[in-house]
Amino acid sequence: MTVVRIHLISTLSPKEVLGVLTDFGPSRPQAWPTIDAEHFTVHELGDTFAEVTEGTAAAWERARYQWDPEGNEVTITTLDSKLFGAGGGWVFTMTPEGRGTRVDVRLTREPAGLKGKMLASLLPVVAPSALRKSLAGPLKAEK
């Protein structure tokens, strides 16, 4: 298992960050640079959860999002993925900081197959800067 941890400082409030992370409307592919419309499907959506497939042709994943609408955490569990096995995922934790929010991100990957194992070994080196860049726009944070 590979774990990568980063944090960002967002100009959004914790509730606004939660809203961005859990907005599964049709504009999601335009808001997130790592999602294209062809690889975005909402399978099930409730008040505190969503099951979606999202990503690109090169790297998609089907995941279950869970959150408390009044809480400060979004947990995303990978169910299936083109590159990695089930069971990994993401945890986003939001903490008020100054006029915005500190967003702590923990990415966990379970390598599946040779390609997944090779990519997982590179994640600690390449993922922090790539994640900051891809999350900065939607979460209104510094890169």
PDB file of N, CA and C in Angstrom, residues 18-124:
ATOM      1  N   LEU A  18     -16.406  21.362   1.200  1.00  0.00           N
ATOM      2  CA  LEU A  18     -17.264  20.172   1.201  1.00  0.00           C
ATOM      3  C   LEU A  18     -18.199  20.195  -0.004  1.00  0.00           C
ATOM      4  N   GLY A  19     -18.758  21.359  -0.288  1.00  0.00           N
ATOM      5  CA  GLY A  19     -19.657  21.488  -1.433  1.00  0.00           C
ATOM      6  C   GLY A  19     -18.980  21.204  -2.757  1.00  0.00           C
ATOM      7  N   VAL A  20     -17.764  21.680  -2.929  1.00  0.00           N
ATOM      8  CA  VAL A  20     -17.019  21.428  -4.171  1.00  0.00           C
ATOM      9  C   VAL A  20     -16.707  19.934  -4.307  1.00  0.00           C
ATOM     10  N   LEU A  21     -16.273  19.315  -3.218  1.00  0.00           N
ATOM     11  CA  LEU A  21     -15.909  17.900  -3.273  1.00  0.00           C
ATOM     12  C   LEU A  21     -17.111  17.002  -3.536  1.00  0.00           C
ATOM     13  N   THR A  22     -18.303  17.433  -3.114  1.00  0.00           N
ATOM     14  CA  THR A  22     -19.483  16.567  -3.201  1.00  0.00           C
ATOM     15  C   THR A  22     -20.520  17.063  -4.202  1.00  0.00           C
ATOM     16  N   ASP A  23     -20.115  17.915  -5.131  1.00  0.00           N
ATOM     17  CA  ASP A  23     -21.011  18.374  -6.197  1.00  0.00           C
ATOM     18  C   ASP A  23     -20.845  17.422  -7.381  1.00  0.00           C
ATOM     19  N   PHE A  24     -21.850  16.591  -7.588  1.00  0.00           N
ATOM     20  CA  PHE A  24     -21.795  15.605  -8.667  1.00  0.00           C
ATOM     21  C   PHE A  24     -22.712  15.978  -9.824  1.00  0.00           C
ATOM     22  N   GLY A  25     -22.932  17.270  -9.987  1.00  0.00           N
ATOM     23  CA  GLY A  25     -23.756  17.764 -11.084  1.00  0.00           C
ATOM     24  C   GLY A  25     -23.043  17.652 -12.419  1.00  0.00           C
ATOM     25  N   PRO A  26     -23.735  17.997 -13.495  1.00  0.00           N
ATOM     26  CA  PRO A  26     -23.173  17.839 -14.842  1.00  0.00           C
ATOM     27  C   PRO A  26     -21.947  18.703 -15.120  1.00  0.00           C
ATOM     28  N   SER A  27     -21.698  19.736 -14.315  1.00  0.00           N
ATOM     29  CA  SER A  27     -20.528  20.586 -14.550  1.00  0.00           C
ATOM     30  C   SER A  27     -19.259  20.056 -13.870  1.00  0.00           C
ATOM     31  N   ARG A  28     -19.342  18.931 -13.174  1.00  0.00           N
ATOM     32  CA  ARG A  28     -18.163  18.385 -12.481  1.00  0.00           C
ATOM     33  C   ARG A  28     -16.959  18.206 -13.419  1.00  0.00           C
ATOM     34  N   PRO A  29     -17.126  17.649 -14.617  1.00  0.00           N
ATOM     35  CA  PRO A  29     -15.954  17.508 -15.500  1.00  0.00           C
ATOM     36  C   PRO A  29     -15.304  18.844 -15.884  1.00  0.00           C
ATOM     37  N   GLN A  30     -16.078  19.926 -15.929  1.00  0.00           N
ATOM     38  CA  GLN A  30     -15.483  21.230 -16.238  1.00  0.00           C
ATOM     39  C   GLN A  30     -14.739  21.790 -15.023  1.00  0.00           C
ATOM     40  N   ALA A  31     -15.196  21.456 -13.826  1.00  0.00           N
ATOM     41  CA  ALA A  31     -14.577  21.985 -12.602  1.00  0.00           C
ATOM     42  C   ALA A  31     -13.283  21.260 -12.235  1.00  0.00           C
ATOM     43  N   TRP A  32     -13.192  19.985 -12.571  1.00  0.00           N
ATOM     44  CA  TRP A  32     -12.039  19.162 -12.169  1.00  0.00           C
ATOM     45  C   TRP A  32     -11.209  18.797 -13.388  1.00  0.00           C
ATOM     46  N   PRO A  33      -9.928  19.175 -13.421  1.00  0.00           N
ATOM     47  CA  PRO A  33      -9.088  18.910 -14.599  1.00  0.00           C
ATOM     48  C   PRO A  33      -8.781  17.429 -14.823  1.00  0.00           C
ATOM     49  N   THR A  34      -9.013  16.585 -13.840  1.00  0.00           N
ATOM     50  CA  THR A  34      -8.708  15.153 -13.975  1.00  0.00           C
ATOM     51  C   THR A  34      -9.941  14.317 -14.302  1.00  0.00           C
ATOM     52  N   ILE A  35     -11.029  14.982 -14.718  1.00  0.00           N
ATOM     53  CA  ILE A  35     -12.261  14.274 -15.080  1.00  0.00           C
ATOM     54  C   ILE A  35     -12.698  14.747 -16.455  1.00  0.00           C
ATOM     55  N   ASP A  36     -12.992  13.810 -17.344  1.00  0.00           N
ATOM     56  CA  ASP A  36     -13.603  14.205 -18.607  1.00  0.00           C
ATOM     57  C   ASP A  36     -15.028  13.659 -18.658  1.00  0.00           C
ATOM     58  N   ALA A  37     -15.863  14.283 -19.479  1.00  0.00           N
ATOM     59  CA  ALA A  37     -17.286  13.942 -19.533  1.00  0.00           C
ATOM     60  C   ALA A  37     -17.525  12.490 -19.928  1.00  0.00           C
ATOM     61  N   GLU A  38     -16.661  11.934 -20.754  1.00  0.00           N
ATOM     62  CA  GLU A  38     -16.833  10.551 -21.210  1.00  0.00           C
ATOM     63  C   GLU A  38     -16.585   9.535 -20.096  1.00  0.00           C
ATOM     64  N   HIS A  39     -15.875   9.955 -19.059  1.00  0.00           N
ATOM     65  CA  HIS A  39     -15.541   9.044 -17.957  1.00  0.00           C
ATOM     66  C   HIS A  39     -16.128   9.551 -16.640  1.00  0.00           C
ATOM     67  N   PHE A  40     -17.324  10.126 -16.720  1.00  0.00           N
ATOM     68  CA  PHE A  40     -18.012  10.602 -15.521  1.00  0.00           C
ATOM     69  C   PHE A  40     -19.431  10.058 -15.524  1.00  0.00           C
ATOM     70  N   THR A  41     -19.717   9.194 -14.546  1.00  0.00           N
ATOM     71  CA  THR A  41     -21.043   8.613 -14.392  1.00  0.00           C
ATOM     72  C   THR A  41     -21.399   8.586 -12.916  1.00  0.00           C
ATOM     73  N   VAL A  42     -22.562   9.116 -12.585  1.00  0.00           N
ATOM     74  CA  VAL A  42     -23.074   9.006 -11.225  1.00  0.00           C
ATOM     75  C   VAL A  42     -23.967   7.770 -11.197  1.00  0.00           C
ATOM     76  N   HIS A  43     -23.560   6.773 -10.426  1.00  0.00           N
ATOM     77  CA  HIS A  43     -24.312   5.524 -10.338  1.00  0.00           C
ATOM     78  C   HIS A  43     -25.407   5.598  -9.278  1.00  0.00           C
ATOM     79  N   GLU A  44     -25.100   6.292  -8.170  1.00  0.00           N
ATOM     80  CA  GLU A  44     -26.046   6.414  -7.067  1.00  0.00           C
ATOM     81  C   GLU A  44     -25.681   7.662  -6.276  1.00  0.00           C
ATOM     82  N   LEU A  45     -26.698   8.396  -5.819  1.00  0.00           N
ATOM     83  CA  LEU A  45     -26.449   9.639  -5.095  1.00  0.00           C
ATOM     84  C   LEU A  45     -27.452   9.781  -3.968  1.00  0.00           C
ATOM     85  N   GLY A  46     -26.948  10.039  -2.772  1.00  0.00           N
ATOM     86  CA  GLY A  46     -27.794  10.277  -1.611  1.00  0.00           C
ATOM     87  C   GLY A  46     -27.359  11.543  -0.912  1.00  0.00           C
ATOM     88  N   ASP A  47     -27.940  11.810   0.251  1.00  0.00           N
ATOM     89  CA  ASP A  47     -27.613  13.022   1.000  1.00  0.00           C
ATOM     90  C   ASP A  47     -26.212  12.985   1.594  1.00  0.00           C
ATOM     91  N   THR A  48     -25.689  11.780   1.859  1.00  0.00           N
ATOM     92  CA  THR A  48     -24.388  11.651   2.522  1.00  0.00           C
ATOM     93  C   THR A  48     -23.431  10.724   1.783  1.00  0.00           C
ATOM     94  N   PHE A  49     -23.780  10.352   0.557  1.00  0.00           N
ATOM     95  CA  PHE A  49     -22.917   9.440  -0.199  1.00  0.00           C
ATOM     96  C   PHE A  49     -23.159   9.588  -1.694  1.00  0.00           C
ATOM     97  N   ALA A  50     -22.185   9.117  -2.461  1.00  0.00           N
ATOM     98  CA  ALA A  50     -22.333   9.024  -3.909  1.00  0.00           C
ATOM     99  C   ALA A  50     -21.440   7.891  -4.386  1.00  0.00           C
ATOM    100  N   GLU A  51     -21.889   7.185  -5.388  1.00  0.00           N
ATOM    101  CA  GLU A  51     -21.037   6.208  -6.057  1.00  0.00           C
ATOM    102  C   GLU A  51     -20.902   6.673  -7.494  1.00  0.00           C
ATOM    103  N   VAL A  52     -19.661   6.935  -7.894  1.00  0.00           N
ATOM    104  CA  VAL A  52     -19.406   7.525  -9.204  1.00  0.00           C
ATOM    105  C   VAL A  52     -18.212   6.849  -9.879  1.00  0.00           C
ATOM    106  N   THR A  53     -18.202   6.920 -11.192  1.00  0.00           N
ATOM    107  CA  THR A  53     -17.012   6.605 -11.968  1.00  0.00           C
ATOM    108  C   THR A  53     -16.545   7.930 -12.542  1.00  0.00           C
ATOM    109  N   GLU A  54     -15.254   8.220 -12.374  1.00  0.00           N
ATOM    110  CA  GLU A  54     -14.733   9.480 -12.888  1.00  0.00           C
ATOM    111  C   GLU A  54     -13.254   9.331 -13.197  1.00  0.00           C
ATOM    112  N   GLY A  55     -12.782  10.183 -14.091  1.00  0.00           N
ATOM    113  CA  GLY A  55     -11.386  10.169 -14.486  1.00  0.00           C
ATOM    114  C   GLY A  55     -11.261  10.444 -15.969  1.00  0.00           C
ATOM    115  N   THR A  56     -10.281   9.788 -16.569  1.00  0.00           N
ATOM    116  CA  THR A  56     -10.012   9.932 -18.001  1.00  0.00           C
ATOM    117  C   THR A  56      -9.779   8.545 -18.581  1.00  0.00           C
ATOM    118  N   ALA A  57      -9.582   8.465 -19.882  1.00  0.00           N
ATOM    119  CA  ALA A  57      -9.288   7.175 -20.510  1.00  0.00           C
ATOM    120  C   ALA A  57      -8.011   6.574 -19.936  1.00  0.00           C
ATOM    121  N   ALA A  58      -7.058   7.417 -19.583  1.00  0.00           N
ATOM    122  CA  ALA A  58      -5.779   6.929 -19.046  1.00  0.00           C
ATOM    123  C   ALA A  58      -5.883   6.469 -17.600  1.00  0.00           C
ATOM    124  N   ALA A  59      -6.762   7.093 -16.818  1.00  0.00           N
ATOM    125  CA  ALA A  59      -6.849   6.766 -15.393  1.00  0.00           C
ATOM    126  C   ALA A  59      -8.236   7.092 -14.858  1.00  0.00           C
ATOM    127  N   TRP A  60      -9.092   6.088 -14.772  1.00  0.00           N
ATOM    128  CA  TRP A  60     -10.431   6.279 -14.210  1.00  0.00           C
ATOM    129  C   TRP A  60     -10.562   5.423 -12.958  1.00  0.00           C
ATOM    130  N   GLU A  61     -11.543   5.770 -12.139  1.00  0.00           N
ATOM    131  CA  GLU A  61     -11.835   4.943 -10.976  1.00  0.00           C
ATOM    132  C   GLU A  61     -13.307   5.039 -10.629  1.00  0.00           C
ATOM    133  N   ARG A  62     -13.843   3.935 -10.157  1.00  0.00           N
ATOM    134  CA  ARG A  62     -15.194   3.922  -9.590  1.00  0.00           C
ATOM    135  C   ARG A  62     -14.999   3.975  -8.081  1.00  0.00           C
ATOM    136  N   ALA A  63     -15.697   4.920  -7.446  1.00  0.00           N
ATOM    137  CA  ALA A  63     -15.469   5.151  -6.021  1.00  0.00           C
ATOM    138  C   ALA A  63     -16.772   5.466  -5.302  1.00  0.00           C
ATOM    139  N   ARG A  64     -16.737   5.232  -3.998  1.00  0.00           N
ATOM    140  CA  ARG A  64     -17.852   5.595  -3.123  1.00  0.00           C
ATOM    141  C   ARG A  64     -17.399   6.749  -2.231  1.00  0.00           C
ATOM    142  N   TYR A  65     -18.083   7.878  -2.368  1.00  0.00           N
ATOM    143  CA  TYR A  65     -17.855   9.051  -1.537  1.00  0.00           C
ATOM    144  C   TYR A  65     -18.805   8.974  -0.341  1.00  0.00           C
ATOM    145  N   GLN A  66     -18.305   9.328   0.838  1.00  0.00           N
ATOM    146  CA  GLN A  66     -19.143   9.407   2.029  1.00  0.00           C
ATOM    147  C   GLN A  66     -18.767  10.663   2.803  1.00  0.00           C
ATOM    148  N   TRP A  67     -19.779  11.351   3.360  1.00  0.00           N
ATOM    149  CA  TRP A  67     -19.543  12.567   4.108  1.00  0.00           C
ATOM    150  C   TRP A  67     -20.730  12.848   5.024  1.00  0.00           C
ATOM    151  N   ASP A  68     -20.490  13.677   6.012  1.00  0.00           N
ATOM    152  CA  ASP A  68     -21.527  14.207   6.881  1.00  0.00           C
ATOM    153  C   ASP A  68     -21.746  15.640   6.421  1.00  0.00           C
ATOM    154  N   PRO A  69     -22.958  16.025   6.027  1.00  0.00           N
ATOM    155  CA  PRO A  69     -23.177  17.384   5.529  1.00  0.00           C
ATOM    156  C   PRO A  69     -22.746  18.477   6.512  1.00  0.00           C
ATOM    157  N   GLU A  70     -22.717  18.178   7.785  1.00  0.00           N
ATOM    158  CA  GLU A  70     -22.282  19.146   8.784  1.00  0.00           C
ATOM    159  C   GLU A  70     -20.852  18.868   9.253  1.00  0.00           C
ATOM    160  N   GLY A  71     -20.182  17.916   8.615  1.00  0.00           N
ATOM    161  CA  GLY A  71     -18.864  17.496   9.059  1.00  0.00           C
ATOM    162  C   GLY A  71     -17.724  18.175   8.337  1.00  0.00           C
ATOM    163  N   ASN A  72     -16.533  17.654   8.592  1.00  0.00           N
ATOM    164  CA  ASN A  72     -15.324  18.253   8.034  1.00  0.00           C
ATOM    165  C   ASN A  72     -14.475  17.230   7.290  1.00  0.00           C
ATOM    166  N   GLU A  73     -15.094  16.125   6.852  1.00  0.00           N
ATOM    167  CA  GLU A  73     -14.312  15.094   6.188  1.00  0.00           C
ATOM    168  C   GLU A  73     -15.116  14.436   5.067  1.00  0.00           C
ATOM    169  N   VAL A  74     -14.412  14.159   3.980  1.00  0.00           N
ATOM    170  CA  VAL A  74     -14.968  13.386   2.869  1.00  0.00           C
ATOM    171  C   VAL A  74     -14.050  12.192   2.673  1.00  0.00           C
ATOM    172  N   THR A  75     -14.641  11.001   2.711  1.00  0.00           N
ATOM    173  CA  THR A  75     -13.885   9.767   2.502  1.00  0.00           C
ATOM    174  C   THR A  75     -14.307   9.170   1.166  1.00  0.00           C
ATOM    175  N   ILE A  76     -13.322   8.826   0.361  1.00  0.00           N
ATOM    176  CA  ILE A  76     -13.570   8.256  -0.965  1.00  0.00           C
ATOM    177  C   ILE A  76     -12.886   6.896  -1.005  1.00  0.00           C
ATOM    178  N   THR A  77     -13.667   5.857  -1.206  1.00  0.00           N
ATOM    179  CA  THR A  77     -13.136   4.496  -1.242  1.00  0.00           C
ATOM    180  C   THR A  77     -13.155   3.987  -2.675  1.00  0.00           C
ATOM    181  N   THR A  78     -12.011   3.560  -3.170  1.00  0.00           N
ATOM    182  CA  THR A  78     -11.901   3.026  -4.524  1.00  0.00           C
ATOM    183  C   THR A  78     -12.569   1.656  -4.579  1.00  0.00           C
ATOM    184  N   LEU A  79     -13.508   1.508  -5.508  1.00  0.00           N
ATOM    185  CA  LEU A  79     -14.187   0.230  -5.726  1.00  0.00           C
ATOM    186  C   LEU A  79     -13.572  -0.530  -6.900  1.00  0.00           C
ATOM    187  N   ASP A  80     -13.146   0.223  -7.917  1.00  0.00           N
ATOM    188  CA  ASP A  80     -12.529  -0.345  -9.104  1.00  0.00           C
ATOM    189  C   ASP A  80     -11.705   0.761  -9.741  1.00  0.00           C
ATOM    190  N   SER A  81     -10.659   0.388 -10.468  1.00  0.00           N
ATOM    191  CA  SER A  81      -9.779   1.394 -11.048  1.00  0.00           C
ATOM    192  C   SER A  81      -9.039   0.786 -12.227  1.00  0.00           C
ATOM    193  N   LYS A  82      -8.714   1.614 -13.185  1.00  0.00           N
ATOM    194  CA  LYS A  82      -7.924   1.152 -14.316  1.00  0.00           C
ATOM    195  C   LYS A  82      -6.494   0.821 -13.900  1.00  0.00           C
ATOM    196  N   LEU A  83      -5.970   1.559 -12.918  1.00  0.00           N
ATOM    197  CA  LEU A  83      -4.562   1.420 -12.557  1.00  0.00           C
ATOM    198  C   LEU A  83      -4.308   0.761 -11.211  1.00  0.00           C
ATOM    199  N   PHE A  84      -5.251   0.895 -10.273  1.00  0.00           N
ATOM    200  CA  PHE A  84      -5.003   0.413  -8.923  1.00  0.00           C
ATOM    201  C   PHE A  84      -6.125  -0.511  -8.470  1.00  0.00           C
ATOM    202  N   GLY A  85      -5.867  -1.275  -7.424  1.00  0.00           N
ATOM    203  CA  GLY A  85      -6.865  -2.191  -6.913  1.00  0.00           C
ATOM    204  C   GLY A  85      -7.885  -1.498  -6.026  1.00  0.00           C
ATOM    205  N   ALA A  86      -8.932  -2.227  -5.715  1.00  0.00           N
ATOM    206  CA  ALA A  86      -9.969  -1.735  -4.814  1.00  0.00           C
ATOM    207  C   ALA A  86      -9.403  -1.599  -3.405  1.00  0.00           C
ATOM    208  N   GLY A  87     -10.036  -0.732  -2.623  1.00  0.00           N
ATOM    209  CA  GLY A  87      -9.675  -0.607  -1.216  1.00  0.00           C
ATOM    210  C   GLY A  87      -8.867   0.620  -0.864  1.00  0.00           C
ATOM    211  N   GLY A  88      -8.177   1.196  -1.801  1.00  0.00           N
ATOM    212  CA  GLY A  88      -7.474   2.448  -1.521  1.00  0.00           C
ATOM    213  C   GLY A  88      -8.471   3.583  -1.568  1.00  0.00           C
ATOM    214  N   GLY A  89      -7.977   4.787  -1.696  1.00  0.00           N
ATOM    215  CA  GLY A  89      -8.880   5.918  -1.826  1.00  0.00           C
ATOM    216  C   GLY A  89      -8.281   7.203  -1.315  1.00  0.00           C
ATOM    217  N   TRP A  90      -9.161   8.101  -0.926  1.00  0.00           N
ATOM    218  CA  TRP A  90      -8.809   9.452  -0.523  1.00  0.00           C
ATOM    219  C   TRP A  90      -9.527   9.813   0.767  1.00  0.00           C
ATOM    220  N   VAL A  91      -8.904  10.653   1.568  1.00  0.00           N
ATOM    221  CA  VAL A  91      -9.587  11.283   2.693  1.00  0.00           C
ATOM    222  C   VAL A  91      -9.228  12.769   2.640  1.00  0.00           C
ATOM    223  N   PHE A  92     -10.257  13.607   2.593  1.00  0.00           N
ATOM    224  CA  PHE A  92     -10.097  15.058   2.624  1.00  0.00           C
ATOM    225  C   PHE A  92     -10.622  15.536   3.973  1.00  0.00           C
ATOM    226  N   THR A  93      -9.779  16.223   4.741  1.00  0.00           N
ATOM    227  CA  THR A  93     -10.181  16.766   6.031  1.00  0.00           C
ATOM    228  C   THR A  93     -10.036  18.283   5.984  1.00  0.00           C
ATOM    229  N   MET A  94     -11.110  18.982   6.340  1.00  0.00           N
ATOM    230  CA  MET A  94     -11.135  20.434   6.261  1.00  0.00           C
ATOM    231  C   MET A  94     -11.096  21.035   7.664  1.00  0.00           C
ATOM    232  N   THR A  95     -10.189  21.993   7.861  1.00  0.00           N
ATOM    233  CA  THR A  95     -10.050  22.679   9.145  1.00  0.00           C
ATOM    234  C   THR A  95     -10.009  24.180   8.885  1.00  0.00           C
ATOM    235  N   PRO A  96     -10.869  24.965   9.575  1.00  0.00           N
ATOM    236  CA  PRO A  96     -10.807  26.416   9.383  1.00  0.00           C
ATOM    237  C   PRO A  96      -9.397  26.936   9.677  1.00  0.00           C
ATOM    238  N   GLU A  97      -8.926  27.827   8.812  1.00  0.00           N
ATOM    239  CA  GLU A  97      -7.620  28.443   9.022  1.00  0.00           C
ATOM    240  C   GLU A  97      -7.656  29.855   8.464  1.00  0.00           C
ATOM    241  N   GLY A  98      -7.479  30.827   9.341  1.00  0.00           N
ATOM    242  CA  GLY A  98      -7.542  32.219   8.896  1.00  0.00           C
ATOM    243  C   GLY A  98      -8.891  32.502   8.264  1.00  0.00           C
ATOM    244  N   ARG A  99      -8.861  33.054   7.066  1.00  0.00           N
ATOM    245  CA  ARG A  99     -10.108  33.355   6.344  1.00  0.00           C
ATOM    246  C   ARG A  99     -10.509  32.218   5.397  1.00  0.00           C
ATOM    247  N   GLY A 100      -9.823  31.101   5.488  1.00  0.00           N
ATOM    248  CA  GLY A 100     -10.112  29.994   4.587  1.00  0.00           C
ATOM    249  C   GLY A 100     -10.099  28.656   5.303  1.00  0.00           C
ATOM    250  N   THR A 101      -9.529  27.679   4.629  1.00  0.00           N
ATOM    251  CA  THR A 101      -9.558  26.311   5.126  1.00  0.00           C
ATOM    252  C   THR A 101      -8.260  25.596   4.804  1.00  0.00           C
ATOM    253  N   ARG A 102      -7.748  24.883   5.786  1.00  0.00           N
ATOM    254  CA  ARG A 102      -6.650  23.952   5.534  1.00  0.00           C
ATOM    255  C   ARG A 102      -7.314  22.640   5.109  1.00  0.00           C
ATOM    256  N   VAL A 103      -6.898  22.130   3.957  1.00  0.00           N
ATOM    257  CA  VAL A 103      -7.424  20.866   3.446  1.00  0.00           C
ATOM    258  C   VAL A 103      -6.287  19.856   3.487  1.00  0.00           C
ATOM    259  N   ASP A 104      -6.413  18.879   4.368  1.00  0.00           N
ATOM    260  CA  ASP A 104      -5.441  17.789   4.443  1.00  0.00           C
ATOM    261  C   ASP A 104      -5.951  16.657   3.570  1.00  0.00           C
ATOM    262  N   VAL A 105      -5.068  16.137   2.723  1.00  0.00           N
ATOM    263  CA  VAL A 105      -5.437  15.093   1.770  1.00  0.00           C
ATOM    264  C   VAL A 105      -4.550  13.876   2.018  1.00  0.00           C
ATOM    265  N   ARG A 106      -5.191  12.728   2.161  1.00  0.00           N
ATOM    266  CA  ARG A 106      -4.456  11.464   2.256  1.00  0.00           C
ATOM    267  C   ARG A 106      -4.921  10.568   1.107  1.00  0.00           C
ATOM    268  N   LEU A 107      -3.990  10.219   0.235  1.00  0.00           N
ATOM    269  CA  LEU A 107      -4.248   9.340  -0.898  1.00  0.00           C
ATOM    270  C   LEU A 107      -3.613   7.993  -0.592  1.00  0.00           C
ATOM    271  N   THR A 108      -4.406   6.930  -0.675  1.00  0.00           N
ATOM    272  CA  THR A 108      -3.914   5.578  -0.446  1.00  0.00           C
ATOM    273  C   THR A 108      -4.166   4.766  -1.699  1.00  0.00           C
ATOM    274  N   ARG A 109      -3.165   4.059  -2.161  1.00  0.00           N
ATOM    275  CA  ARG A 109      -3.308   3.234  -3.351  1.00  0.00           C
ATOM    276  C   ARG A 109      -2.865   1.803  -3.062  1.00  0.00           C
ATOM    277  N   GLU A 110      -3.695   0.877  -3.526  1.00  0.00           N
ATOM    278  CA  GLU A 110      -3.406  -0.555  -3.466  1.00  0.00           C
ATOM    279  C   GLU A 110      -3.001  -0.972  -4.880  1.00  0.00           C
ATOM    280  N   PRO A 111      -1.717  -1.221  -5.108  1.00  0.00           N
ATOM    281  CA  PRO A 111      -1.292  -1.581  -6.460  1.00  0.00           C
ATOM    282  C   PRO A 111      -1.902  -2.911  -6.916  1.00  0.00           C
ATOM    283  N   ALA A 112      -2.298  -2.948  -8.177  1.00  0.00           N
ATOM    284  CA  ALA A 112      -2.811  -4.172  -8.795  1.00  0.00           C
ATOM    285  C   ALA A 112      -2.053  -4.367 -10.097  1.00  0.00           C
ATOM    286  N   GLY A 113      -1.407  -5.490 -10.248  1.00  0.00           N
ATOM    287  CA  GLY A 113      -0.662  -5.764 -11.465  1.00  0.00           C
ATOM    288  C   GLY A 113       0.662  -5.037 -11.493  1.00  0.00           C
ATOM    289  N   LEU A 114       1.466  -5.379 -12.468  1.00  0.00           N
ATOM    290  CA  LEU A 114       2.804  -4.816 -12.594  1.00  0.00           C
ATOM    291  C   LEU A 114       2.771  -3.301 -12.832  1.00  0.00           C
ATOM    292  N   LYS A 115       1.902  -2.859 -13.735  1.00  0.00           N
ATOM    293  CA  LYS A 115       1.818  -1.431 -14.033  1.00  0.00           C
ATOM    294  C   LYS A 115       1.414  -0.640 -12.784  1.00  0.00           C
ATOM    295  N   GLY A 116       0.431  -1.132 -12.049  1.00  0.00           N
ATOM    296  CA  GLY A 116      -0.008  -0.469 -10.822  1.00  0.00           C
ATOM    297  C   GLY A 116       1.094  -0.419  -9.780  1.00  0.00           C
ATOM    298  N   LYS A 117       1.861  -1.491  -9.658  1.00  0.00           N
ATOM    299  CA  LYS A 117       2.957  -1.515  -8.694  1.00  0.00           C
ATOM    300  C   LYS A 117       4.049  -0.514  -9.070  1.00  0.00           C
ATOM    301  N   MET A 118       4.331  -0.413 -10.348  1.00  0.00           N
ATOM    302  CA  MET A 118       5.336   0.553 -10.800  1.00  0.00           C
ATOM    303  C   MET A 118       4.863   1.981 -10.530  1.00  0.00           C
ATOM    304  N   LEU A 119       3.608   2.261 -10.858  1.00  0.00           N
ATOM    305  CA  LEU A 119       3.070   3.602 -10.625  1.00  0.00           C
ATOM    306  C   LEU A 119       3.016   3.925  -9.135  1.00  0.00           C
ATOM    307  N   ALA A 120       2.616   2.964  -8.328  1.00  0.00           N
ATOM    308  CA  ALA A 120       2.539   3.191  -6.886  1.00  0.00           C
ATOM    309  C   ALA A 120       3.909   3.521  -6.300  1.00  0.00           C
ATOM    310  N   SER A 121       4.949   2.907  -6.838  1.00  0.00           N
ATOM    311  CA  SER A 121       6.294   3.190  -6.312  1.00  0.00           C
ATOM    312  C   SER A 121       6.736   4.622  -6.635  1.00  0.00           C
ATOM    313  N   LEU A 122       6.178   5.205  -7.695  1.00  0.00           N
ATOM    314  CA  LEU A 122       6.522   6.581  -8.077  1.00  0.00           C
ATOM    315  C   LEU A 122       5.662   7.638  -7.376  1.00  0.00           C
ATOM    316  N   LEU A 123       4.522   7.234  -6.841  1.00  0.00           N
ATOM    317  CA  LEU A 123       3.592   8.198  -6.258  1.00  0.00           C
ATOM    318  C   LEU A 123       4.206   9.103  -5.182  1.00  0.00           C
ATOM    319  N   PRO A 124       4.967   8.575  -4.228  1.00  0.00           N
ATOM    320  CA  PRO A 124       5.511   9.477  -3.210  1.00  0.00           C
ATOM    321  C   PRO A 124       6.389  10.594  -3.775  1.00  0.00           C
TER     322      PRO A 124
END
